[in-house]
Amino acid sequence: LVSEKLLLSLNRDGDIYAALRDCHRALRLDPNHTKAHFRQARCLYELHWFQEALSCLNHFKLKFPEQAEGSAAKTLERDIRAAAFAETCENSEEEANAQSEPLPNRRRRRPSIVSDQEKDFRAGALDYDQRFCGHCNTTTEIKEANFFGNNGQYIVAGSDDGSFFMWDKETTNLVRVLKGDDSIVNCLQPHPSMCLLATSGIDPVIRLWSPCPRSGDIQDRTIDEVEAAARANQRRMNADPLEVMLMNMGYRSRFTMGEGSDEDDTETPIQCRTS
């Protein structure tokens, strides 16, 4: 469960749900995996699915009674019950406030009964197969993603930071980040038969990318710190809307890392879109 443990520690958008999927995958391979059962309950708690988390934790305690008396299990159960109680109190207060309002002003309550149509939709719903992280899309509507390589072994996509990202299709690992635009990269199209990639964005220019000889020259459009670029985009996606608006107006901005960040990377300048 190295992947699942790492996802919980990274705390990026969607990582907790991805960790929950890894727990399910691990339990299909080994139904008696202790950590998978426990971390499944923790993921459900982090997703605010408190009743499901409590049910999962109770199953864990019945299946592994020797682990049920441990401090980790007791702490998680206490946190789940406290969060569930707080949610119940909040819902009760909202309901009481709604009942105290005049009838025409009362908000419509969402029906608790799931319709047959909704059941059909849920039964036919599909989950994603793979997830590629690192780029950012909060400013423009179009962010093309395409296969790249002679066998389509890479995935490429643009980003709000003016770079385009390249991932390995099988492992989803980030393999290369290149500066494609001074503002935003929106469109990427590979050549159908040659190793050639066209990118475009806000700049009034279309750039063509192809392999270059190993001459030793410094490639000034290569982003060496790919993980730092991915972290910066994560902060960009969770920035205050006013901050994003100022960026789009041309002001330079600095994003502050949250908890768990490297001390030497507390503040990282983000290249803003030029006005």
PDB file of C-alpha atoms in Angstrom:
ATOM      1  CA  LEU A   1       0.000   0.000   0.000  1.00  0.00           C
ATOM      2  CA  VAL A   2       2.865   2.350  -0.723  1.00  0.00           C
ATOM      3  CA  SER A   3       0.806   4.202  -3.337  1.00  0.00           C
ATOM      4  CA  GLU A   4      -2.182   4.652  -1.029  1.00  0.00           C
ATOM      5  CA  LYS A   5      -0.017   5.860   1.882  1.00  0.00           C
ATOM      6  CA  LEU A   6       1.753   8.340  -0.393  1.00  0.00           C
ATOM      7  CA  LEU A   7      -1.554   9.698  -1.718  1.00  0.00           C
ATOM      8  CA  LEU A   8      -2.776  10.390   1.811  1.00  0.00           C
ATOM      9  CA  SER A   9       0.413  12.294   2.617  1.00  0.00           C
ATOM     10  CA  LEU A  10       0.440  14.389  -0.580  1.00  0.00           C
ATOM     11  CA  ASN A  11      -3.026  15.825   0.093  1.00  0.00           C
ATOM     12  CA  ARG A  12      -3.653  16.992  -3.479  1.00  0.00           C
ATOM     13  CA  ASP A  13      -7.140  17.418  -4.883  1.00  0.00           C
ATOM     14  CA  GLY A  14      -8.618  13.980  -5.463  1.00  0.00           C
ATOM     15  CA  ASP A  15      -5.818  12.109  -3.655  1.00  0.00           C
ATOM     16  CA  ILE A  16      -8.030  10.826  -0.838  1.00  0.00           C
ATOM     17  CA  TYR A  17     -10.514   9.329  -3.280  1.00  0.00           C
ATOM     18  CA  ALA A  18      -7.628   7.818  -5.252  1.00  0.00           C
ATOM     19  CA  ALA A  19      -6.297   6.334  -1.999  1.00  0.00           C
ATOM     20  CA  LEU A  20      -9.747   4.832  -1.335  1.00  0.00           C
ATOM     21  CA  ARG A  21      -9.647   3.214  -4.784  1.00  0.00           C
ATOM     22  CA  ASP A  22      -6.228   1.772  -3.985  1.00  0.00           C
ATOM     23  CA  CYS A  23      -7.626   0.298  -0.767  1.00  0.00           C
ATOM     24  CA  HIS A  24     -10.396  -1.429  -2.740  1.00  0.00           C
ATOM     25  CA  ARG A  25      -7.846  -2.731  -5.219  1.00  0.00           C
ATOM     26  CA  ALA A  26      -5.656  -4.061  -2.413  1.00  0.00           C
ATOM     27  CA  LEU A  27      -8.605  -5.788  -0.749  1.00  0.00           C
ATOM     28  CA  ARG A  28      -9.538  -7.516  -4.005  1.00  0.00           C
ATOM     29  CA  LEU A  29      -6.018  -8.953  -4.074  1.00  0.00           C
ATOM     30  CA  ASP A  30      -5.903  -9.729  -0.343  1.00  0.00           C
ATOM     31  CA  PRO A  31      -9.228  -9.561   1.557  1.00  0.00           C
ATOM     32  CA  ASN A  32      -7.373  -9.940   4.873  1.00  0.00           C
ATOM     33  CA  HIS A  33      -5.028  -6.996   4.447  1.00  0.00           C
ATOM     34  CA  THR A  34      -5.234  -5.198   7.803  1.00  0.00           C
ATOM     35  CA  LYS A  35      -3.936  -1.801   6.728  1.00  0.00           C
ATOM     36  CA  ALA A  36      -6.196  -1.699   3.683  1.00  0.00           C
ATOM     37  CA  HIS A  37      -9.279  -2.219   5.864  1.00  0.00           C
ATOM     38  CA  PHE A  38      -8.187   0.455   8.340  1.00  0.00           C
ATOM     39  CA  ARG A  39      -7.121   3.046   5.766  1.00  0.00           C
ATOM     40  CA  GLN A  40     -10.348   2.489   3.889  1.00  0.00           C
ATOM     41  CA  ALA A  41     -12.210   3.721   6.969  1.00  0.00           C
ATOM     42  CA  ARG A  42      -9.815   6.644   7.293  1.00  0.00           C
ATOM     43  CA  CYS A  43     -10.342   7.653   3.655  1.00  0.00           C
ATOM     44  CA  LEU A  44     -14.114   7.595   4.088  1.00  0.00           C
ATOM     45  CA  TYR A  45     -13.739   9.800   7.159  1.00  0.00           C
ATOM     46  CA  GLU A  46     -11.540  12.279   5.265  1.00  0.00           C
ATOM     47  CA  LEU A  47     -14.174  12.370   2.494  1.00  0.00           C
ATOM     48  CA  HIS A  48     -16.829  13.251   5.120  1.00  0.00           C
ATOM     49  CA  TRP A  49     -18.721  10.011   4.526  1.00  0.00           C
ATOM     50  CA  PHE A  50     -19.032   9.494   8.264  1.00  0.00           C
ATOM     51  CA  GLN A  51     -21.680   6.777   8.415  1.00  0.00           C
ATOM     52  CA  GLU A  52     -19.856   4.714   5.802  1.00  0.00           C
ATOM     53  CA  ALA A  53     -16.581   5.284   7.651  1.00  0.00           C
ATOM     54  CA  LEU A  54     -18.067   4.112  10.931  1.00  0.00           C
ATOM     55  CA  SER A  55     -19.557   1.019   9.287  1.00  0.00           C
ATOM     56  CA  CYS A  56     -16.204   0.229   7.685  1.00  0.00           C
ATOM     57  CA  LEU A  57     -14.374   0.728  10.991  1.00  0.00           C
ATOM     58  CA  ASN A  58     -16.826  -1.568  12.818  1.00  0.00           C
ATOM     59  CA  HIS A  59     -16.170  -4.231  10.198  1.00  0.00           C
ATOM     60  CA  PHE A  60     -12.442  -3.730  10.753  1.00  0.00           C
ATOM     61  CA  LYS A  61     -12.855  -4.178  14.526  1.00  0.00           C
ATOM     62  CA  LEU A  62     -14.857  -7.390  14.096  1.00  0.00           C
ATOM     63  CA  LYS A  63     -12.420  -8.823  11.576  1.00  0.00           C
ATOM     64  CA  PHE A  64      -9.289  -7.830  13.501  1.00  0.00           C
ATOM     65  CA  PRO A  65     -10.213  -7.716  17.201  1.00  0.00           C
ATOM     66  CA  GLU A  66      -6.562  -7.568  18.259  1.00  0.00           C
ATOM     67  CA  GLN A  67      -6.175  -4.299  16.310  1.00  0.00           C
ATOM     68  CA  ALA A  68      -9.400  -2.800  17.630  1.00  0.00           C
ATOM     69  CA  GLU A  69      -7.834  -1.907  20.974  1.00  0.00           C
ATOM     70  CA  GLY A  70      -4.971   0.010  19.405  1.00  0.00           C
ATOM     71  CA  SER A  71      -4.672   3.762  19.797  1.00  0.00           C
ATOM     72  CA  ALA A  72      -5.033   4.392  16.061  1.00  0.00           C
ATOM     73  CA  ALA A  73      -8.404   2.611  15.841  1.00  0.00           C
ATOM     74  CA  LYS A  74      -9.716   4.304  18.984  1.00  0.00           C
ATOM     75  CA  THR A  75      -8.611   7.741  17.810  1.00  0.00           C
ATOM     76  CA  LEU A  76     -10.201   7.274  14.401  1.00  0.00           C
ATOM     77  CA  GLU A  77     -13.469   6.069  15.920  1.00  0.00           C
ATOM     78  CA  ARG A  78     -13.559   9.063  18.262  1.00  0.00           C
ATOM     79  CA  ASP A  79     -12.939  11.466  15.355  1.00  0.00           C
ATOM     80  CA  ILE A  80     -15.615   9.827  13.179  1.00  0.00           C
ATOM     81  CA  ARG A  81     -18.258   9.903  15.915  1.00  0.00           C
ATOM     82  CA  ALA A  82     -17.464  13.529  16.793  1.00  0.00           C
ATOM     83  CA  ALA A  83     -17.682  14.603  13.150  1.00  0.00           C
ATOM     84  CA  ALA A  84     -20.918  12.659  12.603  1.00  0.00           C
ATOM     85  CA  PHE A  85     -22.462  14.218  15.727  1.00  0.00           C
ATOM     86  CA  ALA A  86     -21.451  17.722  14.618  1.00  0.00           C
ATOM     87  CA  GLU A  87     -22.957  17.117  11.185  1.00  0.00           C
ATOM     88  CA  THR A  88     -26.215  15.876  12.745  1.00  0.00           C
ATOM     89  CA  CYS A  89     -26.431  18.948  14.972  1.00  0.00           C
ATOM     90  CA  GLU A  90     -25.796  21.246  12.018  1.00  0.00           C
ATOM     91  CA  ASN A  91     -28.493  19.565   9.944  1.00  0.00           C
ATOM     92  CA  SER A  92     -30.948  19.739  12.837  1.00  0.00           C
ATOM     93  CA  GLU A  93     -30.237  23.450  13.323  1.00  0.00           C
ATOM     94  CA  GLU A  94     -30.750  24.140   9.620  1.00  0.00           C
ATOM     95  CA  GLU A  95     -34.028  22.222   9.668  1.00  0.00           C
ATOM     96  CA  ALA A  96     -35.218  24.129  12.728  1.00  0.00           C
ATOM     97  CA  ASN A  97     -34.351  27.451  11.124  1.00  0.00           C
ATOM     98  CA  ALA A  98     -36.176  26.447   7.963  1.00  0.00           C
ATOM     99  CA  GLN A  99     -39.297  25.463   9.905  1.00  0.00           C
ATOM    100  CA  SER A 100     -39.290  28.791  11.740  1.00  0.00           C
ATOM    101  CA  GLU A 101     -39.402  30.765   8.498  1.00  0.00           C
ATOM    102  CA  PRO A 102     -42.701  31.765   6.845  1.00  0.00           C
ATOM    103  CA  LEU A 103     -43.992  29.078   4.524  1.00  0.00           C
ATOM    104  CA  PRO A 104     -43.296  30.957   1.239  1.00  0.00           C
ATOM    105  CA  ASN A 105     -39.656  31.530   2.286  1.00  0.00           C
ATOM    106  CA  ARG A 106     -38.865  27.969   3.293  1.00  0.00           C
ATOM    107  CA  ARG A 107     -36.206  26.274   1.238  1.00  0.00           C
ATOM    108  CA  ARG A 108     -37.183  23.074  -0.475  1.00  0.00           C
ATOM    109  CA  ARG A 109     -35.605  20.069   1.183  1.00  0.00           C
ATOM    110  CA  ARG A 110     -33.926  17.534  -1.028  1.00  0.00           C
ATOM    111  CA  PRO A 111     -35.960  14.294  -1.023  1.00  0.00           C
ATOM    112  CA  SER A 112     -34.269  11.454   0.826  1.00  0.00           C
ATOM    113  CA  ILE A 113     -35.795   8.809  -1.454  1.00  0.00           C
ATOM    114  CA  VAL A 114     -33.688   7.998  -4.505  1.00  0.00           C
ATOM    115  CA  SER A 115     -35.755   7.810  -7.673  1.00  0.00           C
ATOM    116  CA  ASP A 116     -35.665   4.833 -10.005  1.00  0.00           C
ATOM    117  CA  GLN A 117     -34.047   6.963 -12.687  1.00  0.00           C
ATOM    118  CA  GLU A 118     -31.288   8.019 -10.286  1.00  0.00           C
ATOM    119  CA  LYS A 119     -30.749   4.359  -9.362  1.00  0.00           C
ATOM    120  CA  ASP A 120     -30.336   3.526 -13.045  1.00  0.00           C
ATOM    121  CA  PHE A 121     -27.878   6.381 -13.478  1.00  0.00           C
ATOM    122  CA  ARG A 122     -25.843   5.216 -10.498  1.00  0.00           C
ATOM    123  CA  ALA A 123     -25.865   1.613 -11.665  1.00  0.00           C
ATOM    124  CA  GLY A 124     -24.501   2.646 -15.066  1.00  0.00           C
ATOM    125  CA  ALA A 125     -21.968   5.145 -13.753  1.00  0.00           C
ATOM    126  CA  LEU A 126     -18.292   4.550 -14.531  1.00  0.00           C
ATOM    127  CA  ASP A 127     -15.255   5.630 -12.558  1.00  0.00           C
ATOM    128  CA  TYR A 128     -12.045   6.921 -14.071  1.00  0.00           C
ATOM    129  CA  ASP A 129      -9.327   4.428 -14.956  1.00  0.00           C
ATOM    130  CA  GLN A 130      -6.187   6.561 -14.593  1.00  0.00           C
ATOM    131  CA  ARG A 131      -5.407  10.004 -13.212  1.00  0.00           C
ATOM    132  CA  PHE A 132      -2.720  12.412 -14.442  1.00  0.00           C
ATOM    133  CA  CYS A 133      -1.815  15.227 -12.030  1.00  0.00           C
ATOM    134  CA  GLY A 134       0.305  18.347 -12.204  1.00  0.00           C
ATOM    135  CA  HIS A 135      -1.252  20.777 -14.663  1.00  0.00           C
ATOM    136  CA  CYS A 136      -3.799  23.477 -13.845  1.00  0.00           C
ATOM    137  CA  ASN A 137      -7.002  24.616 -15.562  1.00  0.00           C
ATOM    138  CA  THR A 138      -8.898  27.397 -13.808  1.00  0.00           C
ATOM    139  CA  THR A 139      -8.605  30.295 -16.260  1.00  0.00           C
ATOM    140  CA  THR A 140      -9.719  29.079 -19.697  1.00  0.00           C
ATOM    141  CA  GLU A 141     -12.285  26.494 -20.728  1.00  0.00           C
ATOM    142  CA  ILE A 142     -10.145  24.647 -23.287  1.00  0.00           C
ATOM    143  CA  LYS A 143      -7.289  22.414 -22.191  1.00  0.00           C
ATOM    144  CA  GLU A 144      -6.608  19.771 -24.810  1.00  0.00           C
ATOM    145  CA  ALA A 145      -5.187  16.415 -23.798  1.00  0.00           C
ATOM    146  CA  ASN A 146      -3.780  14.102 -26.460  1.00  0.00           C
ATOM    147  CA  PHE A 147      -1.825  10.920 -26.909  1.00  0.00           C
ATOM    148  CA  PHE A 148       1.765  11.399 -28.053  1.00  0.00           C
ATOM    149  CA  GLY A 149       4.538   9.057 -29.223  1.00  0.00           C
ATOM    150  CA  ASN A 150       4.823   6.399 -31.903  1.00  0.00           C
ATOM    151  CA  ASN A 151       2.617   4.071 -29.850  1.00  0.00           C
ATOM    152  CA  GLY A 152       0.670   6.727 -27.973  1.00  0.00           C
ATOM    153  CA  GLN A 153       2.750   5.967 -24.894  1.00  0.00           C
ATOM    154  CA  TYR A 154       2.551   9.510 -23.552  1.00  0.00           C
ATOM    155  CA  ILE A 155      -0.248  11.885 -22.551  1.00  0.00           C
ATOM    156  CA  VAL A 156       0.233  15.630 -23.113  1.00  0.00           C
ATOM    157  CA  ALA A 157      -1.885  18.526 -21.850  1.00  0.00           C
ATOM    158  CA  GLY A 158      -1.605  22.296 -21.461  1.00  0.00           C
ATOM    159  CA  SER A 159      -1.700  24.322 -18.263  1.00  0.00           C
ATOM    160  CA  ASP A 160      -2.469  27.783 -16.894  1.00  0.00           C
ATOM    161  CA  ASP A 161       1.163  28.336 -15.920  1.00  0.00           C
ATOM    162  CA  GLY A 162       2.241  28.507 -19.571  1.00  0.00           C
ATOM    163  CA  SER A 163       3.731  25.018 -19.590  1.00  0.00           C
ATOM    164  CA  PHE A 164       2.608  21.771 -21.128  1.00  0.00           C
ATOM    165  CA  PHE A 165       2.945  18.514 -19.259  1.00  0.00           C
ATOM    166  CA  MET A 166       3.862  15.053 -20.491  1.00  0.00           C
ATOM    167  CA  TRP A 167       2.998  11.875 -18.590  1.00  0.00           C
ATOM    168  CA  ASP A 168       3.769   8.215 -19.123  1.00  0.00           C
ATOM    169  CA  LYS A 169       0.463   6.622 -20.123  1.00  0.00           C
ATOM    170  CA  GLU A 170       1.022   3.352 -18.267  1.00  0.00           C
ATOM    171  CA  THR A 171       2.490   4.606 -14.979  1.00  0.00           C
ATOM    172  CA  THR A 172       0.880   8.111 -14.988  1.00  0.00           C
ATOM    173  CA  ASN A 173       4.294   9.468 -13.914  1.00  0.00           C
ATOM    174  CA  LEU A 174       5.171  13.010 -14.934  1.00  0.00           C
ATOM    175  CA  VAL A 175       8.153  12.740 -17.288  1.00  0.00           C
ATOM    176  CA  ARG A 176       8.610  16.207 -18.811  1.00  0.00           C
ATOM    177  CA  VAL A 177       7.402  19.804 -18.429  1.00  0.00           C
ATOM    178  CA  LEU A 178       8.150  22.371 -21.150  1.00  0.00           C
ATOM    179  CA  LYS A 179       7.445  26.092 -21.352  1.00  0.00           C
ATOM    180  CA  GLY A 180       5.082  26.479 -24.293  1.00  0.00           C
ATOM    181  CA  ASP A 181       3.640  29.956 -23.800  1.00  0.00           C
ATOM    182  CA  ASP A 182       4.274  33.118 -21.799  1.00  0.00           C
ATOM    183  CA  SER A 183       0.727  32.906 -20.442  1.00  0.00           C
ATOM    184  CA  ILE A 184      -1.348  29.753 -20.964  1.00  0.00           C
ATOM    185  CA  VAL A 185      -1.097  26.617 -23.111  1.00  0.00           C
ATOM    186  CA  ASN A 186      -4.523  25.512 -24.342  1.00  0.00           C
ATOM    187  CA  CYS A 187      -4.058  23.385 -27.462  1.00  0.00           C
ATOM    188  CA  LEU A 188      -1.681  20.536 -28.321  1.00  0.00           C
ATOM    189  CA  GLN A 189      -1.759  18.469 -31.501  1.00  0.00           C
ATOM    190  CA  PRO A 190       0.754  15.752 -32.463  1.00  0.00           C
ATOM    191  CA  HIS A 191       1.690  15.099 -36.087  1.00  0.00           C
ATOM    192  CA  PRO A 192       0.009  11.896 -37.338  1.00  0.00           C
ATOM    193  CA  SER A 193       3.235  10.291 -38.610  1.00  0.00           C
ATOM    194  CA  MET A 194       6.232  12.400 -37.493  1.00  0.00           C
ATOM    195  CA  CYS A 195       7.634  13.103 -34.034  1.00  0.00           C
ATOM    196  CA  LEU A 196       6.307  16.656 -34.073  1.00  0.00           C
ATOM    197  CA  LEU A 197       4.034  18.465 -31.635  1.00  0.00           C
ATOM    198  CA  ALA A 198       2.243  21.788 -32.140  1.00  0.00           C
ATOM    199  CA  THR A 199       1.232  23.921 -29.152  1.00  0.00           C
ATOM    200  CA  SER A 200      -0.663  27.204 -28.885  1.00  0.00           C
ATOM    201  CA  GLY A 201      -2.137  29.412 -26.202  1.00  0.00           C
ATOM    202  CA  ILE A 202      -2.528  33.106 -25.459  1.00  0.00           C
ATOM    203  CA  ASP A 203       0.608  34.189 -27.316  1.00  0.00           C
ATOM    204  CA  PRO A 204       0.048  35.063 -31.019  1.00  0.00           C
ATOM    205  CA  VAL A 205       2.332  32.215 -32.088  1.00  0.00           C
ATOM    206  CA  ILE A 206       2.147  28.461 -32.655  1.00  0.00           C
ATOM    207  CA  ARG A 207       5.228  26.542 -31.565  1.00  0.00           C
ATOM    208  CA  LEU A 208       6.415  23.294 -33.139  1.00  0.00           C
ATOM    209  CA  TRP A 209       8.343  20.823 -30.995  1.00  0.00           C
ATOM    210  CA  SER A 210      10.614  18.053 -32.244  1.00  0.00           C
ATOM    211  CA  PRO A 211      13.620  16.119 -30.886  1.00  0.00           C
ATOM    212  CA  CYS A 212      16.910  18.013 -30.967  1.00  0.00           C
ATOM    213  CA  PRO A 213      20.464  16.595 -31.107  1.00  0.00           C
ATOM    214  CA  ARG A 214      22.406  16.139 -27.892  1.00  0.00           C
ATOM    215  CA  SER A 215      24.715  19.077 -28.537  1.00  0.00           C
ATOM    216  CA  GLY A 216      25.062  20.052 -24.911  1.00  0.00           C
ATOM    217  CA  ASP A 217      23.187  23.299 -25.402  1.00  0.00           C
ATOM    218  CA  ILE A 218      20.959  24.406 -22.557  1.00  0.00           C
ATOM    219  CA  GLN A 219      17.279  24.028 -23.390  1.00  0.00           C
ATOM    220  CA  ASP A 220      15.795  27.196 -21.933  1.00  0.00           C
ATOM    221  CA  ARG A 221      12.209  25.968 -22.299  1.00  0.00           C
ATOM    222  CA  THR A 222      12.719  22.831 -20.216  1.00  0.00           C
ATOM    223  CA  ILE A 223      11.326  22.965 -16.678  1.00  0.00           C
ATOM    224  CA  ASP A 224      13.811  20.971 -14.604  1.00  0.00           C
ATOM    225  CA  GLU A 225      11.847  20.890 -11.333  1.00  0.00           C
ATOM    226  CA  VAL A 226       8.745  19.054 -12.534  1.00  0.00           C
ATOM    227  CA  GLU A 227       7.466  18.269  -9.035  1.00  0.00           C
ATOM    228  CA  ALA A 228       7.817  21.913  -8.001  1.00  0.00           C
ATOM    229  CA  ALA A 229       5.786  22.913 -11.063  1.00  0.00           C
ATOM    230  CA  ALA A 230       3.076  20.420 -10.101  1.00  0.00           C
ATOM    231  CA  ARG A 231       2.970  21.736  -6.515  1.00  0.00           C
ATOM    232  CA  ALA A 232       2.744  25.325  -7.751  1.00  0.00           C
ATOM    233  CA  ASN A 233      -0.235  24.401  -9.935  1.00  0.00           C
ATOM    234  CA  GLN A 234      -1.912  22.723  -6.967  1.00  0.00           C
ATOM    235  CA  ARG A 235      -1.628  25.995  -5.028  1.00  0.00           C
ATOM    236  CA  ARG A 236      -2.871  27.882  -8.072  1.00  0.00           C
ATOM    237  CA  MET A 237      -6.014  25.733  -8.289  1.00  0.00           C
ATOM    238  CA  ASN A 238      -6.783  26.299  -4.597  1.00  0.00           C
ATOM    239  CA  ALA A 239      -6.029  30.024  -4.631  1.00  0.00           C
ATOM    240  CA  ASP A 240      -8.560  32.625  -3.624  1.00  0.00           C
ATOM    241  CA  PRO A 241     -10.709  33.673  -6.620  1.00  0.00           C
ATOM    242  CA  LEU A 242      -9.643  37.311  -6.096  1.00  0.00           C
ATOM    243  CA  GLU A 243      -6.015  36.215  -6.338  1.00  0.00           C
ATOM    244  CA  VAL A 244      -6.715  34.463  -9.621  1.00  0.00           C
ATOM    245  CA  MET A 245      -8.565  37.507 -10.941  1.00  0.00           C
ATOM    246  CA  LEU A 246      -5.584  39.736 -10.131  1.00  0.00           C
ATOM    247  CA  MET A 247      -3.294  37.275 -11.887  1.00  0.00           C
ATOM    248  CA  ASN A 248      -5.429  37.403 -15.017  1.00  0.00           C
ATOM    249  CA  MET A 249      -5.333  41.196 -14.915  1.00  0.00           C
ATOM    250  CA  GLY A 250      -1.555  41.035 -15.140  1.00  0.00           C
ATOM    251  CA  TYR A 251      -0.496  41.510 -11.523  1.00  0.00           C
ATOM    252  CA  ARG A 252       2.344  39.376 -10.228  1.00  0.00           C
ATOM    253  CA  SER A 253       1.378  37.086  -7.379  1.00  0.00           C
ATOM    254  CA  ARG A 254       2.958  34.816  -4.828  1.00  0.00           C
ATOM    255  CA  PHE A 255       1.307  31.699  -3.497  1.00  0.00           C
ATOM    256  CA  THR A 256       2.065  30.448  -0.014  1.00  0.00           C
ATOM    257  CA  MET A 257       2.565  26.775   0.558  1.00  0.00           C
ATOM    258  CA  GLY A 258       0.332  25.056   3.085  1.00  0.00           C
ATOM    259  CA  GLU A 259       1.279  22.734   5.902  1.00  0.00           C
ATOM    260  CA  GLY A 260       3.642  19.940   5.126  1.00  0.00           C
ATOM    261  CA  SER A 261       5.579  21.910   2.524  1.00  0.00           C
ATOM    262  CA  ASP A 262       9.313  22.171   2.269  1.00  0.00           C
ATOM    263  CA  GLU A 263      10.721  25.035   4.326  1.00  0.00           C
ATOM    264  CA  ASP A 264      12.901  26.264   1.482  1.00  0.00           C
ATOM    265  CA  ASP A 265       9.875  26.423  -0.832  1.00  0.00           C
ATOM    266  CA  THR A 266       7.588  28.499   1.371  1.00  0.00           C
ATOM    267  CA  GLU A 267       6.940  31.107  -1.262  1.00  0.00           C
ATOM    268  CA  THR A 268       7.227  30.399  -4.939  1.00  0.00           C
ATOM    269  CA  PRO A 269       6.694  33.091  -7.560  1.00  0.00           C
ATOM    270  CA  ILE A 270       4.141  32.201 -10.190  1.00  0.00           C
ATOM    271  CA  GLN A 271       4.493  33.681 -13.665  1.00  0.00           C
ATOM    272  CA  CYS A 272       1.291  35.563 -14.291  1.00  0.00           C
ATOM    273  CA  ARG A 273      -0.452  36.207 -17.558  1.00  0.00           C
ATOM    274  CA  THR A 274       0.686  39.447 -19.140  1.00  0.00           C
ATOM    275  CA  SER A 275      -1.850  42.232 -19.570  1.00  0.00           C
TER     276      SER A 275
END
